[in-house]
PDB file of C-alpha atoms in Angstrom:
ATOM      1  CA  LEU A   1      43.649 -26.655  10.226  1.00 89.00           C
ATOM      2  CA  ALA A   2      44.922 -24.165   7.572  1.00 91.00           C
ATOM      3  CA  VAL A   3      44.487 -26.819   4.848  1.00 93.00           C
ATOM      4  CA  ALA A   4      41.051 -27.491   6.023  1.00 93.00           C
ATOM      5  CA  GLN A   5      40.056 -23.910   6.122  1.00 91.00           C
ATOM      6  CA  MET A   6      41.565 -23.414   2.567  1.00 94.00           C
ATOM      7  CA  ASN A   7      39.472 -26.136   1.235  1.00 92.00           C
ATOM      8  CA  MET A   8      36.400 -24.495   2.871  1.00 90.00           C
ATOM      9  CA  ALA A   9      37.329 -21.230   1.245  1.00 93.00           C
ATOM     10  CA  LEU A  10      37.622 -23.057  -2.148  1.00 94.00           C
ATOM     11  CA  ASP A  11      34.142 -24.604  -1.610  1.00 92.00           C
ATOM     12  CA  ILE A  12      35.626 -28.041  -1.083  1.00 96.00           C
ATOM     13  CA  PRO A  13      33.934 -28.711   2.216  1.00 96.00           C
ATOM     14  CA  PHE A  14      34.055 -32.623   1.885  1.00 97.00           C
ATOM     15  CA  THR A  15      37.837 -32.698   1.677  1.00 96.00           C
ATOM     16  CA  ALA A  16      38.080 -30.007   4.535  1.00 96.00           C
ATOM     17  CA  GLY A  17      35.936 -32.312   6.702  1.00 97.00           C
ATOM     18  CA  LYS A  18      37.906 -35.348   5.863  1.00 97.00           C
ATOM     19  CA  ILE A  19      41.196 -33.496   6.676  1.00 96.00           C
ATOM     20  CA  LEU A  20      39.885 -31.883   9.844  1.00 97.00           C
ATOM     21  CA  GLU A  21      38.327 -35.078  11.179  1.00 97.00           C
ATOM     22  CA  LYS A  22      41.457 -37.175  10.747  1.00 97.00           C
ATOM     23  CA  GLU A  23      43.677 -34.521  12.246  1.00 96.00           C
ATOM     24  CA  ILE A  24      41.598 -33.983  15.227  1.00 96.00           C
ATOM     25  CA  ALA A  25      41.376 -37.839  15.684  1.00 96.00           C
ATOM     26  CA  ALA A  26      45.143 -38.056  15.488  1.00 96.00           C
ATOM     27  CA  GLY A  27      45.646 -35.179  18.045  1.00 96.00           C
ATOM     28  CA  ASN A  28      47.307 -32.912  15.563  1.00 95.00           C
ATOM     29  CA  VAL A  29      44.529 -30.279  15.819  1.00 96.00           C
ATOM     30  CA  GLU A  30      42.817 -29.633  19.152  1.00 95.00           C
ATOM     31  CA  GLY A  31      39.174 -30.638  19.339  1.00 93.00           C
ATOM     32  CA  THR A  32      38.285 -27.207  20.712  1.00 94.00           C
ATOM     33  CA  LYS A  33      34.742 -25.670  20.223  1.00 94.00           C
ATOM     34  CA  LYS A  34      35.962 -23.415  17.439  1.00 95.00           C
ATOM     35  CA  ASN A  35      37.640 -26.237  15.621  1.00 96.00           C
ATOM     36  CA  LEU A  36      34.649 -28.426  15.958  1.00 96.00           C
ATOM     37  CA  GLU A  37      32.373 -25.745  14.832  1.00 95.00           C
ATOM     38  CA  ILE A  38      34.613 -25.611  11.547  1.00 96.00           C
ATOM     39  CA  LEU A  39      34.243 -29.532  11.227  1.00 97.00           C
ATOM     40  CA  MET A  40      30.585 -29.225  11.703  1.00 97.00           C
ATOM     41  CA  GLN A  41      30.298 -26.441   9.067  1.00 96.00           C
ATOM     42  CA  ALA A  42      32.399 -28.481   6.581  1.00 97.00           C
ATOM     43  CA  TRP A  43      30.108 -31.544   7.001  1.00 98.00           C
ATOM     44  CA  LEU A  44      26.972 -29.473   6.654  1.00 97.00           C
ATOM     45  CA  SER A  45      28.314 -27.704   3.567  1.00 96.00           C
ATOM     46  CA  ALA A  46      29.069 -31.137   2.104  1.00 97.00           C
ATOM     47  CA  ARG A  47      25.697 -32.371   2.900  1.00 97.00           C
ATOM     48  CA  GLU A  48      27.137 -35.029   5.123  1.00 98.00           C
ATOM     49  CA  PHE A  49      24.483 -34.444   7.732  1.00 98.00           C
ATOM     50  CA  HIS A  50      24.946 -37.567   9.995  1.00 97.00           C
ATOM     51  CA  LYS A  51      28.719 -36.667  10.150  1.00 98.00           C
ATOM     52  CA  ALA A  52      27.604 -33.097  11.179  1.00 98.00           C
ATOM     53  CA  ILE A  53      25.212 -34.549  13.741  1.00 98.00           C
ATOM     54  CA  ALA A  54      28.129 -36.621  15.319  1.00 97.00           C
ATOM     55  CA  VAL A  55      30.128 -33.288  15.568  1.00 97.00           C
ATOM     56  CA  ILE A  56      27.053 -31.553  17.094  1.00 97.00           C
ATOM     57  CA  ASP A  57      26.924 -34.199  19.764  1.00 96.00           C
ATOM     58  CA  ARG A  58      30.460 -33.377  20.744  1.00 95.00           C
ATOM     59  CA  LEU A  59      29.730 -29.559  20.505  1.00 95.00           C
ATOM     60  CA  ALA A  60      26.508 -29.499  22.646  1.00 94.00           C
ATOM     61  CA  PRO A  61      27.986 -30.343  25.886  1.00 92.00           C
ATOM     62  CA  LEU A  62      30.557 -27.653  25.517  1.00 91.00           C
ATOM     63  CA  SER A  63      28.112 -24.889  24.751  1.00 89.00           C
ATOM     64  CA  GLY A  64      26.073 -24.837  27.989  1.00 85.00           C
ATOM     65  CA  ASP A  65      22.837 -24.466  26.049  1.00 89.00           C
ATOM     66  CA  GLY A  66      20.510 -26.331  23.724  1.00 94.00           C
ATOM     67  CA  GLU A  67      21.129 -24.391  20.497  1.00 96.00           C
ATOM     68  CA  TYR A  68      23.351 -27.149  19.092  1.00 97.00           C
ATOM     69  CA  TYR A  69      20.632 -29.695  19.963  1.00 97.00           C
ATOM     70  CA  MET A  70      18.127 -27.315  18.080  1.00 97.00           C
ATOM     71  CA  ARG A  71      20.388 -27.521  15.032  1.00 97.00           C
ATOM     72  CA  LYS A  72      20.414 -31.330  15.359  1.00 97.00           C
ATOM     73  CA  ALA A  73      16.625 -31.345  15.574  1.00 98.00           C
ATOM     74  CA  ASN A  74      16.371 -29.159  12.312  1.00 97.00           C
ATOM     75  CA  ILE A  75      18.740 -31.458  10.454  1.00 98.00           C
ATOM     76  CA  TYR A  76      16.774 -34.599  11.482  1.00 98.00           C
ATOM     77  CA  ASN A  77      13.609 -32.799  10.518  1.00 97.00           C
ATOM     78  CA  GLU A  78      15.009 -32.052   7.109  1.00 96.00           C
ATOM     79  CA  LEU A  79      15.979 -35.694   6.674  1.00 97.00           C
ATOM     80  CA  GLY A  80      12.508 -36.705   7.619  1.00 97.00           C
ATOM     81  CA  GLU A  81      13.835 -38.683  10.621  1.00 98.00           C
ATOM     82  CA  TRP A  82      10.989 -37.812  12.946  1.00 98.00           C
ATOM     83  CA  GLN A  83      11.815 -39.666  16.116  1.00 98.00           C
ATOM     84  CA  ASN A  84      15.429 -38.305  16.101  1.00 98.00           C
ATOM     85  CA  ALA A  85      13.967 -34.893  15.486  1.00 98.00           C
ATOM     86  CA  ALA A  86      11.499 -35.144  18.281  1.00 98.00           C
ATOM     87  CA  ASP A  87      14.341 -36.517  20.628  1.00 98.00           C
ATOM     88  CA  ALA A  88      16.614 -33.756  19.639  1.00 97.00           C
ATOM     89  CA  ALA A  89      13.978 -30.968  20.057  1.00 97.00           C
ATOM     90  CA  GLU A  90      13.391 -32.361  23.662  1.00 96.00           C
ATOM     91  CA  GLN A  91      17.084 -32.398  24.203  1.00 95.00           C
ATOM     92  CA  ALA A  92      17.286 -28.794  23.123  1.00 96.00           C
ATOM     93  CA  LEU A  93      14.558 -27.822  25.610  1.00 96.00           C
ATOM     94  CA  GLU A  94      16.050 -29.675  28.596  1.00 95.00           C
ATOM     95  CA  ALA A  95      19.410 -27.956  27.789  1.00 95.00           C
ATOM     96  CA  GLY A  96      17.815 -24.544  27.318  1.00 95.00           C
ATOM     97  CA  VAL A  97      17.129 -22.572  24.100  1.00 95.00           C
ATOM     98  CA  LYS A  98      16.542 -18.808  23.331  1.00 93.00           C
ATOM     99  CA  HIS A  99      13.231 -19.738  21.656  1.00 94.00           C
ATOM    100  CA  PRO A 100      11.765 -22.802  23.296  1.00 95.00           C
ATOM    101  CA  GLU A 101       8.531 -22.148  21.200  1.00 96.00           C
ATOM    102  CA  LYS A 102      10.598 -23.196  18.137  1.00 96.00           C
ATOM    103  CA  ALA A 103      11.742 -26.550  19.875  1.00 97.00           C
ATOM    104  CA  HIS A 104       8.124 -27.285  20.852  1.00 97.00           C
ATOM    105  CA  MET A 105       6.768 -26.554  17.259  1.00 97.00           C
ATOM    106  CA  LEU A 106       9.566 -28.887  15.737  1.00 97.00           C
ATOM    107  CA  ALA A 107       8.661 -31.612  18.310  1.00 98.00           C
ATOM    108  CA  GLY A 108       5.062 -31.122  17.578  1.00 97.00           C
ATOM    109  CA  MET A 109       5.619 -31.532  13.921  1.00 97.00           C
ATOM    110  CA  ALA A 110       7.941 -34.718  14.425  1.00 98.00           C
ATOM    111  CA  TYR A 111       5.155 -36.327  16.718  1.00 97.00           C
ATOM    112  CA  SER A 112       2.448 -35.635  14.240  1.00 96.00           C
ATOM    113  CA  GLU A 113       4.605 -37.395  11.533  1.00 96.00           C
ATOM    114  CA  LEU A 114       4.882 -40.327  13.932  1.00 97.00           C
ATOM    115  CA  SER A 115       0.995 -40.395  14.423  1.00 94.00           C
ATOM    116  CA  ARG A 116       1.677 -39.541  18.082  1.00 96.00           C
ATOM    117  CA  PHE A 117      -1.209 -37.009  18.025  1.00 95.00           C
ATOM    118  CA  GLN A 118      -1.552 -36.325  21.691  1.00 95.00           C
ATOM    119  CA  ASP A 119       2.101 -35.776  22.096  1.00 97.00           C
ATOM    120  CA  SER A 120       1.864 -33.498  19.109  1.00 97.00           C
ATOM    121  CA  VAL A 121      -0.987 -31.439  20.404  1.00 96.00           C
ATOM    122  CA  SER A 122       0.711 -31.218  23.964  1.00 97.00           C
ATOM    123  CA  ALA A 123       3.961 -29.937  22.156  1.00 97.00           C
ATOM    124  CA  PHE A 124       1.942 -27.393  20.130  1.00 97.00           C
ATOM    125  CA  ARG A 125       0.155 -26.166  23.406  1.00 96.00           C
ATOM    126  CA  ARG A 126       3.404 -25.632  25.036  1.00 96.00           C
ATOM    127  CA  ALA A 127       4.710 -23.735  22.019  1.00 96.00           C
ATOM    128  CA  ARG A 128       1.551 -21.650  22.126  1.00 94.00           C
ATOM    129  CA  GLN A 129       2.341 -20.623  25.745  1.00 93.00           C
ATOM    130  CA  ALA A 130       5.916 -19.569  24.951  1.00 91.00           C
ATOM    131  CA  ALA A 131       5.217 -17.870  21.509  1.00 87.00           C
ATOM    132  CA  ASP A 132       4.462 -14.323  20.427  1.00 90.00           C
ATOM    133  CA  SER A 133       1.155 -13.596  18.567  1.00 88.00           C
ATOM    134  CA  ASN A 134       2.351 -14.957  15.264  1.00 89.00           C
ATOM    135  CA  GLY A 135       3.634 -18.091  16.992  1.00 90.00           C
ATOM    136  CA  ARG A 136       0.422 -18.564  18.636  1.00 93.00           C
ATOM    137  CA  LYS A 137      -1.436 -18.593  15.480  1.00 94.00           C
ATOM    138  CA  ALA A 138       0.975 -21.116  13.928  1.00 94.00           C
ATOM    139  CA  ALA A 139       0.593 -23.432  17.013  1.00 95.00           C
ATOM    140  CA  ASP A 140      -3.190 -22.910  16.911  1.00 95.00           C
ATOM    141  CA  ALA A 141      -3.162 -23.895  13.154  1.00 96.00           C
ATOM    142  CA  TRP A 142      -1.162 -26.998  13.815  1.00 96.00           C
ATOM    143  CA  ILE A 143      -3.354 -27.883  16.794  1.00 96.00           C
ATOM    144  CA  ASP A 144      -6.424 -27.690  14.436  1.00 96.00           C
ATOM    145  CA  PHE A 145      -4.577 -29.782  11.755  1.00 96.00           C
ATOM    146  CA  VAL A 146      -3.638 -32.556  14.266  1.00 96.00           C
ATOM    147  CA  GLN A 147      -7.234 -32.584  15.776  1.00 94.00           C
ATOM    148  CA  GLU A 148      -8.541 -33.169  12.190  1.00 93.00           C
ATOM    149  CA  LYS A 149      -5.943 -36.054  11.820  1.00 91.00           C
ATOM    150  CA  ILE A 150      -7.139 -37.417  15.182  1.00 91.00           C
ATOM    151  CA  GLN A 151     -10.778 -37.329  13.940  1.00 91.00           C
ATOM    152  CA  ILE A 152      -9.990 -38.966  10.701  1.00 89.00           C
ATOM    153  CA  ALA A 153      -8.042 -41.687  12.595  1.00 85.00           C
ATOM    154  CA  ASN A 154     -10.990 -42.292  14.912  1.00 87.00           C
ATOM    155  CA  ALA A 155     -13.440 -42.476  11.997  1.00 89.00           C
ATOM    156  CA  THR A 156     -11.547 -45.042  10.141  1.00 83.00           C
ATOM    157  CA  ARG A 157     -11.393 -47.447  13.080  1.00 74.00           C
TER     158      ARG A 157
END
C-alpha cells in the first residue's frame, strides 16, 4: 500500500494501480473501501478507464448510494459508450444519488446518442422535475433538441 501511494505521489499512477491491484488480489492488502478508492483513483489518473470501472463495480455496493455509479456513467459518457452510460445512470438512480437531475440528464444524452428519442425525452422530463431553474432550462433545451431530431428522423422516412 505504501509503495502504491508513493507511486501516486510521484505521479506514476499506472504502476501504483498495477501494484495495488496485484496485492489486493493476493490478499496482502485488504480490499477495503479506502484501498479500493485509492486503486480507482490510480486507474483514473492512469487513464485506464475500464480498470477504474471494474473497481467502481466493487466499490458501489459498499457505499450505500449511487454516487459511484454516477462516476461510472460519467466515465462511459466520456468514452462515448452510450448504452453503458445510460445503464450506469439508471443504476445510480436506483441506488439513490444526491442530484438525480444530473443522472437523468446523462441518461437523456446517452439515449439521444443511441437514437432512442422517446427514452431521451422522458429522461429529460424527469431531470426537469428534479432540477433547479438552471437545470430546468438545460433540460428544456435538450428536449427541444431531441424533438427536432425526432422531426428530422420522421421527415426522412
